[in-house]
């Protein structure tokens, strides 16, 4: 689900004597706003104020203790829910449902959806930047990301949800059932078992599908500046890469792209090796132009070319290029031979694609 438009972040500074009344007014307004979001009126407003106070904000108790309680309370409440909702389902699957709904990634997206970060007082400017980056990424997601997106979720966003859960739990005299009724509305829509079965974990799915086809998957990593790059290879052939500041996110997104490029759709797959090995000694003349014409005739999107490998010194560069074509719900992806010029490398990839399209009876 796409997040609603993001409103400007409210900034709080350490209260000084002549600003004290303004700070109190800000927090009172935040408490009222969050009570409205939760649809719950606190008996002890100070609990909610504490749940909205980051540890960097001096002079007031922070949400750290509440987060500690909320993590456990929310975990137990959701465990009770899935246990009763899915009678007879094995604990392994129940654990998957629980993890998908109370993970840092999920809770952070809940926080974004309800714009809860706007009401948190803190004194760390870097938090604003991280949250803005994450919010922008979430807004651009085509569908709800169960396992994580391009940017790792800032922990502070998940902490807010856990702290609010604890504040409600304590305010209603440790009544777990009542807490769950209130917090459950915040978590909706939840990720249920049928959705998980339709959208398995990408890294696991990649290895499982390739293993069924007798293929070997290898994911390699290296660092580039401040980012980690994860590259997927199938039977030694490069498929795709993805980068992130976190290794797990890089691996996750590389696996997602690999599944797309290997054309795994509803359990079906265009055999990448069949296409890739069709590049014989002779290459098709004017291959790029002919491939472009074929796409026009079939009303397919234009071919997309990318440099997959670049080696050698400045005056001895060698390139390997890829080309991909979207055909309905499938994406065909191939790489060409190593060439001294990018233009020739793209032509080689186009030649491979033309042979592959013919072999697979698309043309």
Short mmCIF file of C-alpha atoms in Angstrom, two decimals:
data_model
loop_
_atom_site.label_atom_id
_atom_site.label_comp_id
_atom_site.label_asym_id
_atom_site.label_seq_id
_atom_site.Cartn_x
_atom_site.Cartn_y
_atom_site.Cartn_z
CA UNK A 1 0.00 0.00 0.00
CA UNK A 2 1.35 3.38 -0.94
CA UNK A 3 1.89 5.72 1.97
CA UNK A 4 -0.12 8.98 2.13
CA UNK A 5 1.63 12.26 1.26
CA UNK A 6 4.26 13.05 3.83
CA UNK A 7 3.83 16.23 5.84
CA UNK A 8 6.77 18.36 7.01
CA UNK A 9 8.53 16.96 10.04
CA UNK A 10 7.94 18.87 13.27
CA UNK A 11 11.28 19.75 14.80
CA UNK A 12 11.76 20.06 18.53
CA UNK A 13 14.67 21.73 20.26
CA UNK A 14 15.79 21.59 23.87
CA UNK A 15 13.46 23.76 25.90
CA UNK A 16 14.87 26.99 27.26
CA UNK A 17 13.16 29.25 29.76
CA UNK A 18 11.40 31.53 27.27
CA UNK A 19 10.37 28.62 25.04
CA UNK A 20 9.07 26.33 27.75
CA UNK A 21 5.41 27.15 27.20
CA UNK A 22 5.76 26.51 23.46
CA UNK A 23 7.36 23.11 24.11
CA UNK A 24 4.55 22.11 26.47
CA UNK A 25 1.97 23.23 23.91
CA UNK A 26 3.69 21.21 21.19
CA UNK A 27 3.67 18.03 23.25
CA UNK A 28 0.08 18.52 24.36
CA UNK A 29 -0.90 18.89 20.71
CA UNK A 30 1.09 15.79 19.80
CA UNK A 31 -0.59 13.77 22.56
CA UNK A 32 -4.04 14.79 21.33
CA UNK A 33 -3.14 14.01 17.73
CA UNK A 34 -1.79 10.54 18.54
CA UNK A 35 -4.76 9.74 20.77
CA UNK A 36 -6.94 10.51 17.76
CA UNK A 37 -4.86 8.19 15.56
CA UNK A 38 -5.05 5.39 18.16
CA UNK A 39 -8.73 6.09 18.90
CA UNK A 40 -7.85 5.80 22.56
CA UNK A 41 -7.87 8.41 25.33
CA UNK A 42 -5.07 7.89 27.84
CA UNK A 43 -5.78 8.05 31.54
CA UNK A 44 -2.12 8.94 32.08
CA UNK A 45 -1.11 11.41 29.36
CA UNK A 46 2.49 11.36 30.60
CA UNK A 47 2.82 7.76 29.37
CA UNK A 48 2.02 8.83 25.83
CA UNK A 49 4.34 11.83 26.07
CA UNK A 50 7.11 9.47 27.17
CA UNK A 51 6.36 7.16 24.22
CA UNK A 52 6.90 10.13 21.91
CA UNK A 53 10.24 11.20 23.38
CA UNK A 54 13.51 10.05 21.81
CA UNK A 55 16.53 9.39 24.03
CA UNK A 56 18.35 12.37 22.47
CA UNK A 57 15.80 14.77 23.94
CA UNK A 58 17.03 15.93 27.35
CA UNK A 59 14.99 16.80 30.40
CA UNK A 60 12.23 14.20 29.92
CA UNK A 61 12.03 10.39 30.20
CA UNK A 62 12.58 8.73 26.82
CA UNK A 63 10.67 5.84 25.30
CA UNK A 64 13.50 3.30 25.82
CA UNK A 65 11.87 1.51 28.77
CA UNK A 66 8.50 1.50 27.02
CA UNK A 67 10.07 0.11 23.85
CA UNK A 68 11.49 -2.76 25.91
CA UNK A 69 8.02 -3.63 27.25
CA UNK A 70 6.28 -3.00 23.94
CA UNK A 71 8.54 -5.37 22.03
CA UNK A 72 7.55 -8.25 24.33
CA UNK A 73 3.88 -7.29 24.73
CA UNK A 74 3.30 -6.81 21.02
CA UNK A 75 5.06 -10.09 20.25
CA UNK A 76 2.90 -12.00 22.74
CA UNK A 77 -0.32 -10.32 21.61
CA UNK A 78 0.35 -11.16 17.97
CA UNK A 79 1.34 -14.71 18.89
CA UNK A 80 -2.02 -15.17 20.63
CA UNK A 81 -3.78 -13.72 17.59
CA UNK A 82 -2.21 -16.02 14.98
CA UNK A 83 -2.53 -19.07 17.25
CA UNK A 84 -6.29 -18.54 17.50
CA UNK A 85 -6.73 -17.34 13.90
CA UNK A 86 -4.97 -20.34 12.34
CA UNK A 87 -5.96 -23.48 14.29
CA UNK A 88 -3.99 -26.49 13.09
CA UNK A 89 -1.31 -24.48 11.24
CA UNK A 90 2.23 -25.56 12.11
CA UNK A 91 4.40 -23.22 14.25
CA UNK A 92 6.85 -22.60 11.42
CA UNK A 93 4.17 -20.88 9.33
CA UNK A 94 2.82 -19.04 12.38
CA UNK A 95 6.31 -17.68 13.00
CA UNK A 96 6.48 -16.40 9.42
CA UNK A 97 3.19 -14.53 9.82
CA UNK A 98 4.29 -13.05 13.14
CA UNK A 99 7.67 -11.97 11.77
CA UNK A 100 6.07 -10.33 8.72
CA UNK A 101 3.79 -8.21 10.90
CA UNK A 102 6.01 -7.11 13.77
CA UNK A 103 9.35 -6.84 11.98
CA UNK A 104 11.22 -3.54 11.94
CA UNK A 105 10.35 -3.11 8.25
CA UNK A 106 6.63 -3.64 8.80
CA UNK A 107 6.37 -1.50 11.96
CA UNK A 108 8.36 1.30 10.30
CA UNK A 109 5.87 1.34 7.42
CA UNK A 110 3.01 1.48 9.91
CA UNK A 111 4.68 4.49 11.48
CA UNK A 112 5.05 6.15 8.07
CA UNK A 113 1.45 5.43 7.10
CA UNK A 114 0.16 7.19 10.22
CA UNK A 115 2.87 9.91 10.12
CA UNK A 116 3.76 9.20 13.74
CA UNK A 117 7.33 10.44 13.44
CA UNK A 118 5.92 13.95 13.12
CA UNK A 119 5.03 13.85 16.81
CA UNK A 120 8.32 12.55 18.19
CA UNK A 121 10.57 15.08 19.93
CA UNK A 122 14.29 14.59 19.49
CA UNK A 123 17.58 16.44 19.06
CA UNK A 124 19.26 14.47 16.24
CA UNK A 125 19.08 16.11 12.82
CA UNK A 126 20.43 12.96 11.17
CA UNK A 127 17.20 11.15 12.10
CA UNK A 128 15.18 13.55 9.97
CA UNK A 129 17.33 12.81 6.92
CA UNK A 130 17.09 9.03 7.34
CA UNK A 131 13.35 9.14 7.88
CA UNK A 132 12.77 11.40 4.86
CA UNK A 133 14.79 9.06 2.65
CA UNK A 134 12.83 6.06 3.88
CA UNK A 135 9.46 7.81 3.51
CA UNK A 136 10.25 8.78 -0.08
CA UNK A 137 11.20 5.19 -0.86
CA UNK A 138 8.00 3.82 0.69
CA UNK A 139 5.89 6.30 -1.29
CA UNK A 140 7.44 5.02 -4.53
CA UNK A 141 6.77 1.35 -3.76
CA UNK A 142 4.31 -0.13 -6.24
CA UNK A 143 2.98 -2.57 -3.65
CA UNK A 144 3.52 -3.12 0.05
CA UNK A 145 6.98 -4.56 0.70
CA UNK A 146 6.78 -7.48 3.11
CA UNK A 147 10.48 -8.19 3.48
CA UNK A 148 12.04 -4.76 2.97
CA UNK A 149 12.62 -2.25 0.21
CA UNK A 150 15.50 -0.33 -1.32
CA UNK A 151 16.25 1.55 1.90
CA UNK A 152 16.59 -0.07 5.30
CA UNK A 153 13.90 1.08 7.71
CA UNK A 154 15.19 3.44 10.43
CA UNK A 155 14.80 1.67 13.77
CA UNK A 156 13.30 4.78 15.36
CA UNK A 157 10.13 4.31 13.30
CA UNK A 158 9.58 0.79 14.60
CA UNK A 159 10.49 1.90 18.12
CA UNK A 160 7.59 4.37 18.04
CA UNK A 161 5.04 1.59 17.44
CA UNK A 162 6.50 -0.61 20.19
CA UNK A 163 6.57 2.32 22.62
CA UNK A 164 2.96 3.23 21.85
CA UNK A 165 1.92 -0.39 22.36
CA UNK A 166 3.61 -0.40 25.76
CA UNK A 167 2.04 2.92 26.74
CA UNK A 168 -1.43 1.58 25.95
CA UNK A 169 -0.65 -1.74 27.69
CA UNK A 170 0.42 0.00 30.90
CA UNK A 171 -2.36 2.59 30.75
CA UNK A 172 -5.02 -0.14 30.60
CA UNK A 173 -3.54 -1.94 33.64
CA UNK A 174 -1.53 -4.54 31.69
CA UNK A 175 -4.62 -5.80 29.91
CA UNK A 176 -3.07 -7.52 26.87
CA UNK A 177 -6.40 -8.16 25.16
CA UNK A 178 -7.44 -4.52 25.37
CA UNK A 179 -4.03 -3.38 24.17
CA UNK A 180 -4.30 -5.68 21.14
CA UNK A 181 -7.74 -4.36 20.18
CA UNK A 182 -6.32 -0.83 20.05
CA UNK A 183 -2.96 -1.54 18.41
CA UNK A 184 -4.39 -4.01 15.90
CA UNK A 185 -6.22 -1.15 14.16
CA UNK A 186 -2.89 0.62 13.81
CA UNK A 187 -1.29 -2.42 12.15
CA UNK A 188 -4.01 -2.96 9.56
CA UNK A 189 -3.80 -4.14 6.85
CA UNK A 190 -1.89 -7.08 8.25
CA UNK A 191 0.12 -9.58 6.22
CA UNK A 192 -1.68 -12.91 6.40
CA UNK A 193 -0.60 -16.42 5.47
CA UNK A 194 -2.14 -16.41 1.98
CA UNK A 195 -0.18 -13.26 1.08
CA UNK A 196 3.06 -14.81 2.33
CA UNK A 197 2.44 -17.93 0.28
CA UNK A 198 1.87 -15.80 -2.81
CA UNK A 199 4.94 -13.67 -2.12
CA UNK A 200 7.66 -15.87 -0.58
CA UNK A 201 10.93 -14.45 0.72
CA UNK A 202 12.85 -13.49 -2.48
CA UNK A 203 16.27 -14.90 -1.52
CA UNK A 204 14.77 -18.21 -0.39
CA UNK A 205 12.55 -18.39 -3.49
CA UNK A 206 15.47 -17.72 -5.84
CA UNK A 207 17.51 -20.57 -4.38
CA UNK A 208 14.53 -22.94 -4.33
CA UNK A 209 13.46 -22.32 -7.94
CA UNK A 210 16.98 -22.52 -9.32
CA UNK A 211 17.65 -25.69 -7.32
CA UNK A 212 14.55 -27.28 -8.85
CA UNK A 213 16.01 -26.52 -12.29
CA UNK A 214 19.38 -27.95 -11.28
CA UNK A 215 21.03 -24.52 -11.26
CA UNK A 216 23.62 -23.20 -8.81
CA UNK A 217 23.03 -19.76 -7.29
CA UNK A 218 25.88 -17.70 -5.88
CA UNK A 219 25.60 -14.24 -4.32
CA UNK A 220 28.83 -12.27 -4.07
CA UNK A 221 29.46 -9.02 -2.22
CA UNK A 222 31.88 -6.13 -2.37
CA UNK A 223 32.03 -2.60 -1.04
CA UNK A 224 31.90 0.54 -3.16
CA UNK A 225 32.29 3.78 -1.24
CA UNK A 226 29.65 3.65 1.51
CA UNK A 227 27.51 0.95 -0.09
CA UNK A 228 27.53 -2.84 -0.29
CA UNK A 229 26.94 -4.37 -3.71
CA UNK A 230 25.37 -7.82 -4.00
CA UNK A 231 25.69 -9.65 -7.33
CA UNK A 232 23.71 -12.74 -8.28
CA UNK A 233 25.29 -15.43 -10.46
CA UNK A 234 23.45 -18.49 -11.80
CA UNK A 235 25.74 -21.33 -12.88
CA UNK A 236 28.57 -18.80 -12.98
CA UNK A 237 26.70 -16.40 -15.27
CA UNK A 238 26.10 -12.87 -14.00
CA UNK A 239 22.41 -12.01 -13.66
CA UNK A 240 22.11 -8.74 -11.74
CA UNK A 241 23.39 -6.52 -8.93
CA UNK A 242 21.87 -4.31 -6.26
CA UNK A 243 23.41 -1.93 -3.76
CA UNK A 244 22.50 -0.64 -0.32
CA UNK A 245 24.15 0.64 2.81
CA UNK A 246 23.12 -2.65 4.45
CA UNK A 247 24.22 -6.06 3.19
CA UNK A 248 20.83 -7.69 3.83
CA UNK A 249 18.95 -5.07 1.82
CA UNK A 250 21.44 -5.36 -1.04
CA UNK A 251 20.98 -9.15 -1.09
CA UNK A 252 17.19 -8.86 -0.87
CA UNK A 253 16.89 -6.45 -3.77
CA UNK A 254 19.41 -8.35 -5.90
CA UNK A 255 17.32 -11.50 -5.39
CA UNK A 256 14.12 -9.65 -6.34
CA UNK A 257 15.68 -8.37 -9.54
CA UNK A 258 17.16 -11.79 -10.33
CA UNK A 259 13.72 -13.41 -10.05
CA UNK A 260 12.37 -10.78 -12.43
CA UNK A 261 15.21 -11.10 -14.94
CA UNK A 262 15.15 -14.87 -14.86
CA UNK A 263 11.43 -14.52 -15.67
CA UNK A 264 10.09 -16.56 -12.81
CA UNK A 265 6.39 -15.83 -13.08
CA UNK A 266 3.88 -18.00 -11.25
CA UNK A 267 6.42 -20.81 -11.17
CA UNK A 268 7.31 -20.47 -14.88
CA UNK A 269 10.73 -19.51 -16.10
CA UNK A 270 12.36 -18.62 -19.40
CA UNK A 271 15.53 -20.73 -19.35
CA UNK A 272 18.29 -18.15 -19.22
CA UNK A 273 20.94 -20.67 -20.16
CA UNK A 274 19.04 -21.71 -23.28
CA UNK A 275 18.93 -18.10 -24.40
CA UNK A 276 22.44 -17.26 -23.23
CA UNK A 277 24.07 -20.18 -25.04
CA UNK A 278 22.50 -19.31 -28.38
CA UNK A 279 25.24 -16.81 -29.10
CA UNK A 280 27.15 -18.66 -31.78
CA UNK A 281 30.33 -17.56 -33.50
CA UNK A 282 28.45 -15.54 -36.08
CA UNK A 283 26.54 -12.48 -34.89
CA UNK A 284 23.60 -10.90 -36.65
CA UNK A 285 24.44 -7.80 -38.66
CA UNK A 286 22.69 -4.61 -37.47
CA UNK A 287 21.30 -6.63 -34.56
CA UNK A 288 20.25 -3.61 -32.48
CA UNK A 289 18.23 -2.14 -35.34
CA UNK A 290 16.59 -5.49 -36.11
CA UNK A 291 15.74 -6.07 -32.46
CA UNK A 292 14.23 -2.58 -32.27
CA UNK A 293 12.12 -3.32 -35.35
CA UNK A 294 10.90 -6.62 -33.90
CA UNK A 295 9.82 -4.90 -30.69
CA UNK A 296 7.95 -2.32 -32.75
CA UNK A 297 6.14 -4.99 -34.79
CA UNK A 298 5.15 -6.94 -31.67
CA UNK A 299 4.29 -3.74 -29.76
CA UNK A 300 6.74 -4.63 -26.99
CA UNK A 301 8.52 -1.93 -24.96
CA UNK A 302 11.89 -0.86 -26.30
CA UNK A 303 14.89 -3.02 -25.39
CA UNK A 304 16.86 -1.87 -22.35
CA UNK A 305 20.65 -2.11 -22.56
CA UNK A 306 23.07 -2.04 -19.62
CA UNK A 307 26.82 -2.42 -19.14
CA UNK A 308 27.24 -5.49 -16.94
CA UNK A 309 31.02 -5.67 -16.86
CA UNK A 310 33.84 -3.24 -17.60
CA UNK A 311 37.49 -4.34 -17.42
CA UNK A 312 40.91 -3.14 -18.47
CA UNK A 313 42.90 0.06 -18.51
CA UNK A 314 41.56 3.25 -20.07
CA UNK A 315 42.96 2.48 -23.55
CA UNK A 316 42.25 -1.28 -23.31
CA UNK A 317 38.69 -1.33 -22.03
CA UNK A 318 36.53 -4.43 -22.55
CA UNK A 319 32.77 -4.45 -22.07
CA UNK A 320 29.99 -6.97 -21.60
CA UNK A 321 26.48 -5.62 -22.10
CA UNK A 322 23.04 -7.03 -21.44
CA UNK A 323 19.66 -6.39 -22.98
CA UNK A 324 16.22 -7.09 -21.56
CA UNK A 325 12.79 -7.07 -23.15
CA UNK A 326 9.45 -7.07 -21.37
CA UNK A 327 6.97 -9.45 -22.97
CA UNK A 328 3.67 -9.44 -21.13
CA UNK A 329 4.43 -10.50 -17.56
CA UNK A 330 7.80 -11.94 -18.54
CA UNK A 331 11.15 -10.28 -18.93
CA UNK A 332 13.81 -11.84 -21.13
CA UNK A 333 17.37 -11.01 -20.10
CA UNK A 334 20.58 -11.99 -21.88
CA UNK A 335 24.21 -10.92 -22.01
CA UNK A 336 26.45 -10.73 -25.04
CA UNK A 337 30.13 -11.38 -25.70
CA UNK A 338 32.97 -9.23 -24.40
CA UNK A 339 33.81 -6.40 -26.82
CA UNK A 340 36.20 -3.46 -27.05
CA UNK A 341 33.41 -0.92 -27.54
CA UNK A 342 30.09 -0.46 -25.75
CA UNK A 343 28.31 -0.17 -29.08
CA UNK A 344 29.65 -3.55 -30.19
CA UNK A 345 28.87 -5.14 -26.81
CA UNK A 346 25.26 -3.96 -27.07
CA UNK A 347 25.07 -5.32 -30.61
CA UNK A 348 26.34 -8.69 -29.38
CA UNK A 349 23.65 -8.77 -26.67
CA UNK A 350 20.99 -7.85 -29.25
CA UNK A 351 22.21 -10.70 -31.46
CA UNK A 352 21.87 -13.17 -28.59
CA UNK A 353 18.37 -11.87 -27.86
CA UNK A 354 17.26 -12.26 -31.49
CA UNK A 355 18.46 -15.88 -31.53
CA UNK A 356 16.71 -16.47 -28.22
CA UNK A 357 13.42 -14.95 -29.36
CA UNK A 358 13.49 -17.17 -32.43
CA UNK A 359 14.36 -20.28 -30.43
CA UNK A 360 11.55 -19.57 -27.95
CA UNK A 361 9.17 -18.97 -30.87
CA UNK A 362 8.45 -15.34 -30.06
CA UNK A 363 9.46 -14.36 -33.61
#
